[in-house]
């Protein structure tokens, strides 16, 4: 009887300690795993975000860049980290949707191994053509591509990149066929389209807009579900192709098994951080759209994105380079 009583008292003590620990969360710095190298677009966003999260949550948020292999190295590290709220991770469409398809084997399951906390932002692509291509609208592009199947050279930043998959989705939904030309990164892709070596691309809006303003590219439409407030004169591709939407995204996740109280505390702090004017200004400058969400909304969003894009990526034949 005495042993049983001691056991009950011991369990009650542990539960009380755990409750106190989570009530005081966070009590030490938070490690922020970024699965891209320093200086990348995701890294720059993460640094801007970490500054605001540090202020919102009251503890230092320390970046840990673990780039390589299509963001799979850092993502696997995050998935295997302690589920105690002191490791957070910035996931995106490449690591969570594309890499698990184009790499023969990754050491994580994007749905099973993570607990979503909040979406942060989305960024969209733009259908942009070299001025020599005789089309001025998405409708004309579709007609031209159908009349000359395989003649248009669609450049991308690499097999399985967002610019590649955005173009593949467009072809699938419009029943057109273009010749995919993968380049080694966004820099080479821009040079190719500006020179006319590639006829068009579905590059990020932030990349295409500056060249469109100077007349070096003709921007036909954006991949957002509706026109972007920052570019009201550029149609959404969905105005011509109903249902077309493609956007890269970035969000904060933690290892599966992280206590729900911690997830909720993080979610509240993240929403506070991303709604600061400083972070909003950063996203606007980069051509991204502020999102923010509940953990449940983010989980549903991820599942939809995986279900929608996995068959498109597989049909494209994209493989890791």
mmCIF file of C-alpha atoms in Angstrom:
data_model
loop_
_atom_site.group_PDB
_atom_site.id
_atom_site.type_symbol
_atom_site.label_atom_id
_atom_site.label_comp_id
_atom_site.label_asym_id
_atom_site.label_seq_id
_atom_site.Cartn_x
_atom_site.Cartn_y
_atom_site.Cartn_z
ATOM 1 C CA UNK A 1 0.000 0.000 0.000
ATOM 2 C CA UNK A 2 2.839 2.348 0.935
ATOM 3 C CA UNK A 3 4.621 1.597 -2.365
ATOM 4 C CA UNK A 4 1.459 2.356 -4.329
ATOM 5 C CA UNK A 5 0.990 5.614 -2.427
ATOM 6 C CA UNK A 6 4.577 6.644 -3.092
ATOM 7 C CA UNK A 7 4.109 5.860 -6.778
ATOM 8 C CA UNK A 8 1.012 8.037 -6.979
ATOM 9 C CA UNK A 9 2.792 10.870 -5.171
ATOM 10 C CA UNK A 10 5.786 10.507 -7.489
ATOM 11 C CA UNK A 11 3.648 10.660 -10.628
ATOM 12 C CA UNK A 12 1.770 13.682 -9.297
ATOM 13 C CA UNK A 13 5.093 15.413 -8.619
ATOM 14 C CA UNK A 14 6.342 14.756 -12.153
ATOM 15 C CA UNK A 15 3.112 16.017 -13.689
ATOM 16 C CA UNK A 16 3.292 19.154 -11.552
ATOM 17 C CA UNK A 17 6.910 19.737 -12.591
ATOM 18 C CA UNK A 18 6.069 19.269 -16.257
ATOM 19 C CA UNK A 19 3.179 21.705 -15.947
ATOM 20 C CA UNK A 20 5.404 24.259 -14.297
ATOM 21 C CA UNK A 21 8.036 23.804 -16.986
ATOM 22 C CA UNK A 22 5.574 24.425 -19.818
ATOM 23 C CA UNK A 23 3.992 27.321 -17.932
ATOM 24 C CA UNK A 24 7.411 28.986 -17.880
ATOM 25 C CA UNK A 25 8.109 28.246 -21.557
ATOM 26 C CA UNK A 26 10.392 29.437 -22.996
ATOM 27 C CA UNK A 27 13.017 29.617 -20.274
ATOM 28 C CA UNK A 28 16.091 29.425 -22.514
ATOM 29 C CA UNK A 29 17.109 30.341 -26.121
ATOM 30 C CA UNK A 30 15.327 28.653 -29.026
ATOM 31 C CA UNK A 31 17.247 26.949 -31.832
ATOM 32 C CA UNK A 32 15.848 27.842 -35.268
ATOM 33 C CA UNK A 33 16.827 25.324 -37.964
ATOM 34 C CA UNK A 34 16.945 26.804 -41.478
ATOM 35 C CA UNK A 35 17.455 24.119 -44.156
ATOM 36 C CA UNK A 36 19.137 26.526 -46.582
ATOM 37 C CA UNK A 37 22.545 28.166 -46.634
ATOM 38 C CA UNK A 38 23.237 31.662 -45.337
ATOM 39 C CA UNK A 39 22.279 34.330 -47.858
ATOM 40 C CA UNK A 40 19.488 32.322 -49.490
ATOM 41 C CA UNK A 41 15.989 33.763 -49.771
ATOM 42 C CA UNK A 42 14.653 31.568 -46.973
ATOM 43 C CA UNK A 43 17.632 32.446 -44.769
ATOM 44 C CA UNK A 44 17.038 36.177 -45.203
ATOM 45 C CA UNK A 45 13.354 35.759 -44.371
ATOM 46 C CA UNK A 46 14.248 33.637 -41.343
ATOM 47 C CA UNK A 47 16.646 36.293 -40.031
ATOM 48 C CA UNK A 48 14.034 39.023 -40.348
ATOM 49 C CA UNK A 49 11.486 36.768 -38.661
ATOM 50 C CA UNK A 50 13.845 35.681 -35.855
ATOM 51 C CA UNK A 51 14.428 39.300 -34.839
ATOM 52 C CA UNK A 52 10.701 39.839 -34.384
ATOM 53 C CA UNK A 53 10.086 36.457 -32.719
ATOM 54 C CA UNK A 54 12.849 37.150 -30.198
ATOM 55 C CA UNK A 55 10.982 40.279 -29.120
ATOM 56 C CA UNK A 56 7.584 38.565 -29.140
ATOM 57 C CA UNK A 57 8.536 35.483 -27.130
ATOM 58 C CA UNK A 58 11.087 36.964 -24.760
ATOM 59 C CA UNK A 59 13.977 34.625 -25.540
ATOM 60 C CA UNK A 60 16.803 34.703 -28.066
ATOM 61 C CA UNK A 61 16.015 32.833 -31.302
ATOM 62 C CA UNK A 62 19.296 31.497 -32.723
ATOM 63 C CA UNK A 63 19.582 30.491 -36.383
ATOM 64 C CA UNK A 64 21.201 27.197 -37.315
ATOM 65 C CA UNK A 65 21.724 26.965 -41.096
ATOM 66 C CA UNK A 66 21.830 23.370 -42.354
ATOM 67 C CA UNK A 67 21.572 23.633 -46.132
ATOM 68 C CA UNK A 68 22.057 21.070 -48.865
ATOM 69 C CA UNK A 69 20.301 18.376 -50.917
ATOM 70 C CA UNK A 70 17.151 20.332 -51.679
ATOM 71 C CA UNK A 71 16.683 21.314 -48.022
ATOM 72 C CA UNK A 72 16.455 17.646 -46.971
ATOM 73 C CA UNK A 73 19.518 17.700 -44.679
ATOM 74 C CA UNK A 74 18.214 20.418 -42.379
ATOM 75 C CA UNK A 75 14.684 19.054 -42.542
ATOM 76 C CA UNK A 76 15.746 15.583 -41.412
ATOM 77 C CA UNK A 77 17.749 17.146 -38.576
ATOM 78 C CA UNK A 78 14.673 19.086 -37.448
ATOM 79 C CA UNK A 79 12.473 15.985 -37.620
ATOM 80 C CA UNK A 80 14.875 14.092 -35.339
ATOM 81 C CA UNK A 81 15.272 16.928 -32.808
ATOM 82 C CA UNK A 82 13.775 16.907 -29.287
ATOM 83 C CA UNK A 83 10.048 17.710 -29.259
ATOM 84 C CA UNK A 84 10.303 20.191 -26.392
ATOM 85 C CA UNK A 85 9.645 23.524 -28.113
ATOM 86 C CA UNK A 86 13.289 24.580 -28.062
ATOM 87 C CA UNK A 87 13.824 23.565 -31.677
ATOM 88 C CA UNK A 88 11.728 25.244 -34.354
ATOM 89 C CA UNK A 89 12.100 24.876 -38.105
ATOM 90 C CA UNK A 90 11.227 26.934 -41.158
ATOM 91 C CA UNK A 91 9.681 24.600 -43.715
ATOM 92 C CA UNK A 92 8.606 25.402 -47.223
ATOM 93 C CA UNK A 93 7.175 23.970 -50.396
ATOM 94 C CA UNK A 94 10.533 22.639 -51.593
ATOM 95 C CA UNK A 95 11.410 20.575 -48.499
ATOM 96 C CA UNK A 96 7.867 19.514 -47.658
ATOM 97 C CA UNK A 97 6.323 18.934 -51.082
ATOM 98 C CA UNK A 98 8.925 18.727 -53.851
ATOM 99 C CA UNK A 99 12.047 17.095 -52.416
ATOM 100 C CA UNK A 100 10.198 14.047 -51.010
ATOM 101 C CA UNK A 101 9.129 13.294 -54.598
ATOM 102 C CA UNK A 102 12.226 14.125 -56.626
ATOM 103 C CA UNK A 103 14.795 12.589 -54.244
ATOM 104 C CA UNK A 104 14.906 8.779 -54.240
ATOM 105 C CA UNK A 105 14.841 8.707 -50.434
ATOM 106 C CA UNK A 106 14.499 11.339 -47.723
ATOM 107 C CA UNK A 107 14.844 10.695 -44.015
ATOM 108 C CA UNK A 108 11.567 12.276 -42.938
ATOM 109 C CA UNK A 109 7.844 12.285 -43.602
ATOM 110 C CA UNK A 110 6.598 15.878 -43.983
ATOM 111 C CA UNK A 111 3.195 15.071 -42.513
ATOM 112 C CA UNK A 112 3.993 12.435 -39.869
ATOM 113 C CA UNK A 113 7.261 13.863 -38.478
ATOM 114 C CA UNK A 114 6.217 17.481 -37.915
ATOM 115 C CA UNK A 115 3.625 19.493 -36.034
ATOM 116 C CA UNK A 116 2.691 22.640 -38.007
ATOM 117 C CA UNK A 117 2.592 25.842 -35.957
ATOM 118 C CA UNK A 118 1.790 28.645 -38.407
ATOM 119 C CA UNK A 119 2.099 29.608 -42.030
ATOM 120 C CA UNK A 120 4.150 32.771 -42.398
ATOM 121 C CA UNK A 121 4.143 33.799 -46.045
ATOM 122 C CA UNK A 122 3.459 32.801 -49.606
ATOM 123 C CA UNK A 123 5.258 33.915 -52.725
ATOM 124 C CA UNK A 124 3.976 33.552 -56.247
ATOM 125 C CA UNK A 125 5.389 33.062 -59.709
ATOM 126 C CA UNK A 126 4.805 34.976 -62.911
ATOM 127 C CA UNK A 127 4.434 33.794 -66.472
ATOM 128 C CA UNK A 128 6.909 36.044 -68.254
ATOM 129 C CA UNK A 129 8.016 35.882 -71.895
ATOM 130 C CA UNK A 130 10.854 37.367 -73.896
ATOM 131 C CA UNK A 131 9.569 40.337 -75.967
ATOM 132 C CA UNK A 132 10.212 38.378 -79.179
ATOM 133 C CA UNK A 133 7.435 35.918 -78.322
ATOM 134 C CA UNK A 134 4.300 37.233 -80.102
ATOM 135 C CA UNK A 135 1.873 36.976 -77.188
ATOM 136 C CA UNK A 136 0.590 39.617 -74.793
ATOM 137 C CA UNK A 137 -1.899 37.694 -72.688
ATOM 138 C CA UNK A 138 -2.225 34.282 -71.050
ATOM 139 C CA UNK A 139 -4.983 33.440 -73.535
ATOM 140 C CA UNK A 140 -2.654 34.209 -76.456
ATOM 141 C CA UNK A 141 0.128 32.160 -74.837
ATOM 142 C CA UNK A 142 -2.160 29.128 -74.599
ATOM 143 C CA UNK A 143 -3.265 29.489 -78.235
ATOM 144 C CA UNK A 144 0.335 29.912 -79.415
ATOM 145 C CA UNK A 145 1.554 26.892 -77.438
ATOM 146 C CA UNK A 146 -1.283 24.702 -78.716
ATOM 147 C CA UNK A 147 -0.593 25.716 -82.306
ATOM 148 C CA UNK A 148 3.127 24.945 -81.950
ATOM 149 C CA UNK A 149 3.470 22.081 -79.449
ATOM 150 C CA UNK A 150 7.024 21.655 -78.184
ATOM 151 C CA UNK A 151 8.355 24.782 -79.873
ATOM 152 C CA UNK A 152 8.315 27.097 -76.891
ATOM 153 C CA UNK A 153 11.358 26.725 -74.638
ATOM 154 C CA UNK A 154 10.282 26.988 -71.011
ATOM 155 C CA UNK A 155 13.261 27.714 -68.805
ATOM 156 C CA UNK A 156 13.409 26.853 -65.117
ATOM 157 C CA UNK A 157 15.843 27.208 -62.230
ATOM 158 C CA UNK A 158 16.346 23.443 -62.259
ATOM 159 C CA UNK A 159 14.464 20.171 -62.365
ATOM 160 C CA UNK A 160 11.918 20.163 -59.557
ATOM 161 C CA UNK A 161 12.283 23.880 -58.800
ATOM 162 C CA UNK A 162 9.230 26.035 -58.186
ATOM 163 C CA UNK A 163 9.633 27.601 -61.633
ATOM 164 C CA UNK A 164 9.623 24.113 -63.165
ATOM 165 C CA UNK A 165 6.569 22.816 -61.306
ATOM 166 C CA UNK A 166 4.600 26.039 -61.853
ATOM 167 C CA UNK A 167 5.144 25.579 -65.604
ATOM 168 C CA UNK A 168 4.246 21.894 -65.504
ATOM 169 C CA UNK A 169 0.999 22.670 -63.677
ATOM 170 C CA UNK A 170 0.185 25.306 -66.291
ATOM 171 C CA UNK A 171 0.741 22.846 -69.136
ATOM 172 C CA UNK A 172 -1.314 20.174 -67.402
ATOM 173 C CA UNK A 173 -4.278 22.490 -66.874
ATOM 174 C CA UNK A 174 -4.162 24.107 -70.338
ATOM 175 C CA UNK A 175 -3.351 20.956 -72.337
ATOM 176 C CA UNK A 176 -0.290 22.586 -73.868
ATOM 177 C CA UNK A 177 3.210 21.216 -74.386
ATOM 178 C CA UNK A 178 6.429 23.181 -74.081
ATOM 179 C CA UNK A 179 10.041 22.021 -74.004
ATOM 180 C CA UNK A 180 11.465 22.244 -70.508
ATOM 181 C CA UNK A 181 15.010 23.630 -70.287
ATOM 182 C CA UNK A 182 16.463 23.372 -66.751
ATOM 183 C CA UNK A 183 19.206 25.812 -65.761
ATOM 184 C CA UNK A 184 21.493 25.710 -62.737
ATOM 185 C CA UNK A 185 19.749 28.192 -60.507
ATOM 186 C CA UNK A 186 17.635 31.304 -60.811
ATOM 187 C CA UNK A 187 20.538 33.510 -61.907
ATOM 188 C CA UNK A 188 21.233 31.455 -65.045
ATOM 189 C CA UNK A 189 17.502 31.265 -65.776
ATOM 190 C CA UNK A 190 17.143 35.058 -65.743
ATOM 191 C CA UNK A 191 20.077 35.453 -68.130
ATOM 192 C CA UNK A 192 18.595 32.850 -70.474
ATOM 193 C CA UNK A 193 15.154 34.467 -70.683
ATOM 194 C CA UNK A 194 16.529 37.998 -70.974
ATOM 195 C CA UNK A 195 18.725 36.913 -73.888
ATOM 196 C CA UNK A 196 15.928 35.000 -75.609
ATOM 197 C CA UNK A 197 17.738 31.672 -75.242
ATOM 198 C CA UNK A 198 14.621 30.538 -73.357
ATOM 199 C CA UNK A 199 11.274 31.900 -74.541
ATOM 200 C CA UNK A 200 9.538 32.096 -71.184
ATOM 201 C CA UNK A 201 9.655 31.160 -67.530
ATOM 202 C CA UNK A 202 7.436 30.892 -64.480
ATOM 203 C CA UNK A 203 9.884 32.679 -62.196
ATOM 204 C CA UNK A 204 9.087 34.230 -58.809
ATOM 205 C CA UNK A 205 7.271 37.548 -59.136
ATOM 206 C CA UNK A 206 10.090 39.315 -57.284
ATOM 207 C CA UNK A 207 12.516 38.187 -60.011
ATOM 208 C CA UNK A 208 10.339 39.021 -63.014
ATOM 209 C CA UNK A 209 8.902 42.370 -61.992
ATOM 210 C CA UNK A 210 12.067 44.476 -62.233
ATOM 211 C CA UNK A 211 12.840 43.241 -65.747
ATOM 212 C CA UNK A 212 9.224 43.713 -66.800
ATOM 213 C CA UNK A 213 9.373 47.354 -65.719
ATOM 214 C CA UNK A 214 12.309 47.952 -68.052
ATOM 215 C CA UNK A 215 10.631 46.146 -70.962
ATOM 216 C CA UNK A 216 13.146 43.309 -71.041
ATOM 217 C CA UNK A 217 10.398 40.797 -70.193
ATOM 218 C CA UNK A 218 6.656 40.778 -70.790
ATOM 219 C CA UNK A 219 4.747 39.707 -67.703
ATOM 220 C CA UNK A 220 1.509 37.924 -68.658
ATOM 221 C CA UNK A 221 0.075 36.831 -65.336
ATOM 222 C CA UNK A 222 0.748 35.803 -61.762
ATOM 223 C CA UNK A 223 0.123 32.402 -60.198
ATOM 224 C CA UNK A 224 -1.833 33.798 -57.236
ATOM 225 C CA UNK A 225 -5.572 33.014 -57.010
ATOM 226 C CA UNK A 226 -6.310 36.707 -57.592
ATOM 227 C CA UNK A 227 -4.389 39.814 -58.591
ATOM 228 C CA UNK A 228 -1.701 40.911 -56.173
ATOM 229 C CA UNK A 229 -2.394 44.208 -54.424
ATOM 230 C CA UNK A 230 1.153 45.273 -55.256
ATOM 231 C CA UNK A 231 0.602 44.566 -58.990
ATOM 232 C CA UNK A 232 -3.057 45.391 -59.695
ATOM 233 C CA UNK A 233 -2.505 45.718 -63.457
ATOM 234 C CA UNK A 234 -1.102 42.187 -63.870
ATOM 235 C CA UNK A 235 -3.885 39.590 -64.236
ATOM 236 C CA UNK A 236 -3.996 36.388 -62.260
ATOM 237 C CA UNK A 237 -3.492 33.388 -64.549
ATOM 238 C CA UNK A 238 -6.638 32.002 -62.886
ATOM 239 C CA UNK A 239 -8.673 34.669 -64.683
ATOM 240 C CA UNK A 240 -7.997 32.692 -67.876
ATOM 241 C CA UNK A 241 -7.321 29.249 -66.384
ATOM 242 C CA UNK A 242 -9.862 28.771 -63.562
ATOM 243 C CA UNK A 243 -8.372 27.022 -60.555
ATOM 244 C CA UNK A 244 -4.743 27.657 -61.500
ATOM 245 C CA UNK A 245 -2.765 28.568 -58.419
ATOM 246 C CA UNK A 246 0.833 27.899 -57.537
ATOM 247 C CA UNK A 247 2.731 29.472 -54.723
ATOM 248 C CA UNK A 248 5.783 28.685 -52.739
ATOM 249 C CA UNK A 249 5.273 29.041 -49.011
ATOM 250 C CA UNK A 250 7.166 29.283 -45.769
ATOM 251 C CA UNK A 251 5.945 28.302 -42.340
ATOM 252 C CA UNK A 252 7.101 27.362 -38.864
ATOM 253 C CA UNK A 253 6.956 23.756 -37.690
ATOM 254 C CA UNK A 254 8.212 21.785 -34.701
ATOM 255 C CA UNK A 255 9.022 18.083 -34.281
ATOM 256 C CA UNK A 256 5.982 15.837 -33.927
ATOM 257 C CA UNK A 257 5.112 15.201 -30.300
ATOM 258 C CA UNK A 258 5.773 18.752 -29.118
ATOM 259 C CA UNK A 259 3.233 19.502 -26.335
ATOM 260 C CA UNK A 260 0.128 21.314 -27.542
ATOM 261 C CA UNK A 261 0.518 24.006 -24.878
ATOM 262 C CA UNK A 262 3.919 24.834 -26.357
ATOM 263 C CA UNK A 263 2.550 24.808 -29.912
ATOM 264 C CA UNK A 264 -0.180 27.258 -28.881
ATOM 265 C CA UNK A 265 2.307 29.537 -27.124
ATOM 266 C CA UNK A 266 4.544 29.514 -30.189
ATOM 267 C CA UNK A 267 1.612 30.178 -32.497
ATOM 268 C CA UNK A 268 0.583 33.261 -30.523
ATOM 269 C CA UNK A 269 4.150 34.592 -30.511
ATOM 270 C CA UNK A 270 4.594 33.916 -34.237
ATOM 271 C CA UNK A 271 1.393 35.756 -35.142
ATOM 272 C CA UNK A 272 2.571 38.698 -33.068
ATOM 273 C CA UNK A 273 6.011 38.646 -34.733
ATOM 274 C CA UNK A 274 4.816 38.473 -38.328
ATOM 275 C CA UNK A 275 2.283 41.246 -37.866
ATOM 276 C CA UNK A 276 4.900 43.809 -36.905
ATOM 277 C CA UNK A 277 5.333 46.617 -39.401
ATOM 278 C CA UNK A 278 9.024 45.756 -39.800
ATOM 279 C CA UNK A 279 8.284 42.215 -40.935
ATOM 280 C CA UNK A 280 5.389 43.290 -43.156
ATOM 281 C CA UNK A 281 7.700 45.793 -44.861
ATOM 282 C CA UNK A 282 10.292 43.059 -45.405
ATOM 283 C CA UNK A 283 7.771 40.736 -47.085
ATOM 284 C CA UNK A 284 6.375 43.523 -49.268
ATOM 285 C CA UNK A 285 9.875 44.355 -50.477
ATOM 286 C CA UNK A 286 10.389 40.695 -51.420
ATOM 287 C CA UNK A 287 7.049 40.407 -53.237
ATOM 288 C CA UNK A 288 5.685 37.929 -50.686
ATOM 289 C CA UNK A 289 2.254 37.854 -49.074
ATOM 290 C CA UNK A 290 1.782 37.685 -45.304
ATOM 291 C CA UNK A 291 -0.402 34.738 -44.284
ATOM 292 C CA UNK A 292 -0.441 33.598 -40.660
ATOM 293 C CA UNK A 293 -2.674 30.725 -39.517
ATOM 294 C CA UNK A 294 -3.706 28.409 -36.738
ATOM 295 C CA UNK A 295 -1.834 25.089 -36.446
ATOM 296 C CA UNK A 296 -4.912 23.296 -37.792
ATOM 297 C CA UNK A 297 -5.194 25.584 -40.809
ATOM 298 C CA UNK A 298 -1.508 25.097 -41.611
ATOM 299 C CA UNK A 299 -1.816 21.294 -41.350
ATOM 300 C CA UNK A 300 -4.797 21.271 -43.725
ATOM 301 C CA UNK A 301 -2.948 23.593 -46.133
ATOM 302 C CA UNK A 302 0.081 21.288 -46.217
ATOM 303 C CA UNK A 303 -2.047 18.215 -46.904
ATOM 304 C CA UNK A 304 -3.826 19.951 -49.790
ATOM 305 C CA UNK A 305 -0.536 21.116 -51.290
ATOM 306 C CA UNK A 306 0.975 17.630 -51.108
ATOM 307 C CA UNK A 307 -2.123 16.022 -52.654
ATOM 308 C CA UNK A 308 -2.346 18.613 -55.430
ATOM 309 C CA UNK A 309 1.289 18.797 -56.483
ATOM 310 C CA UNK A 310 2.663 15.277 -55.948
ATOM 311 C CA UNK A 311 1.069 13.815 -59.109
ATOM 312 C CA UNK A 312 2.182 16.866 -61.135
ATOM 313 C CA UNK A 313 5.777 16.545 -59.925
ATOM 314 C CA UNK A 314 5.830 12.809 -60.637
ATOM 315 C CA UNK A 315 4.362 13.280 -64.120
ATOM 316 C CA UNK A 316 7.022 15.916 -64.881
ATOM 317 C CA UNK A 317 9.778 13.347 -64.417
ATOM 318 C CA UNK A 318 11.713 15.774 -62.201
ATOM 319 C CA UNK A 319 14.699 14.154 -60.490
ATOM 320 C CA UNK A 320 17.264 15.503 -58.055
ATOM 321 C CA UNK A 321 20.285 16.962 -59.833
#
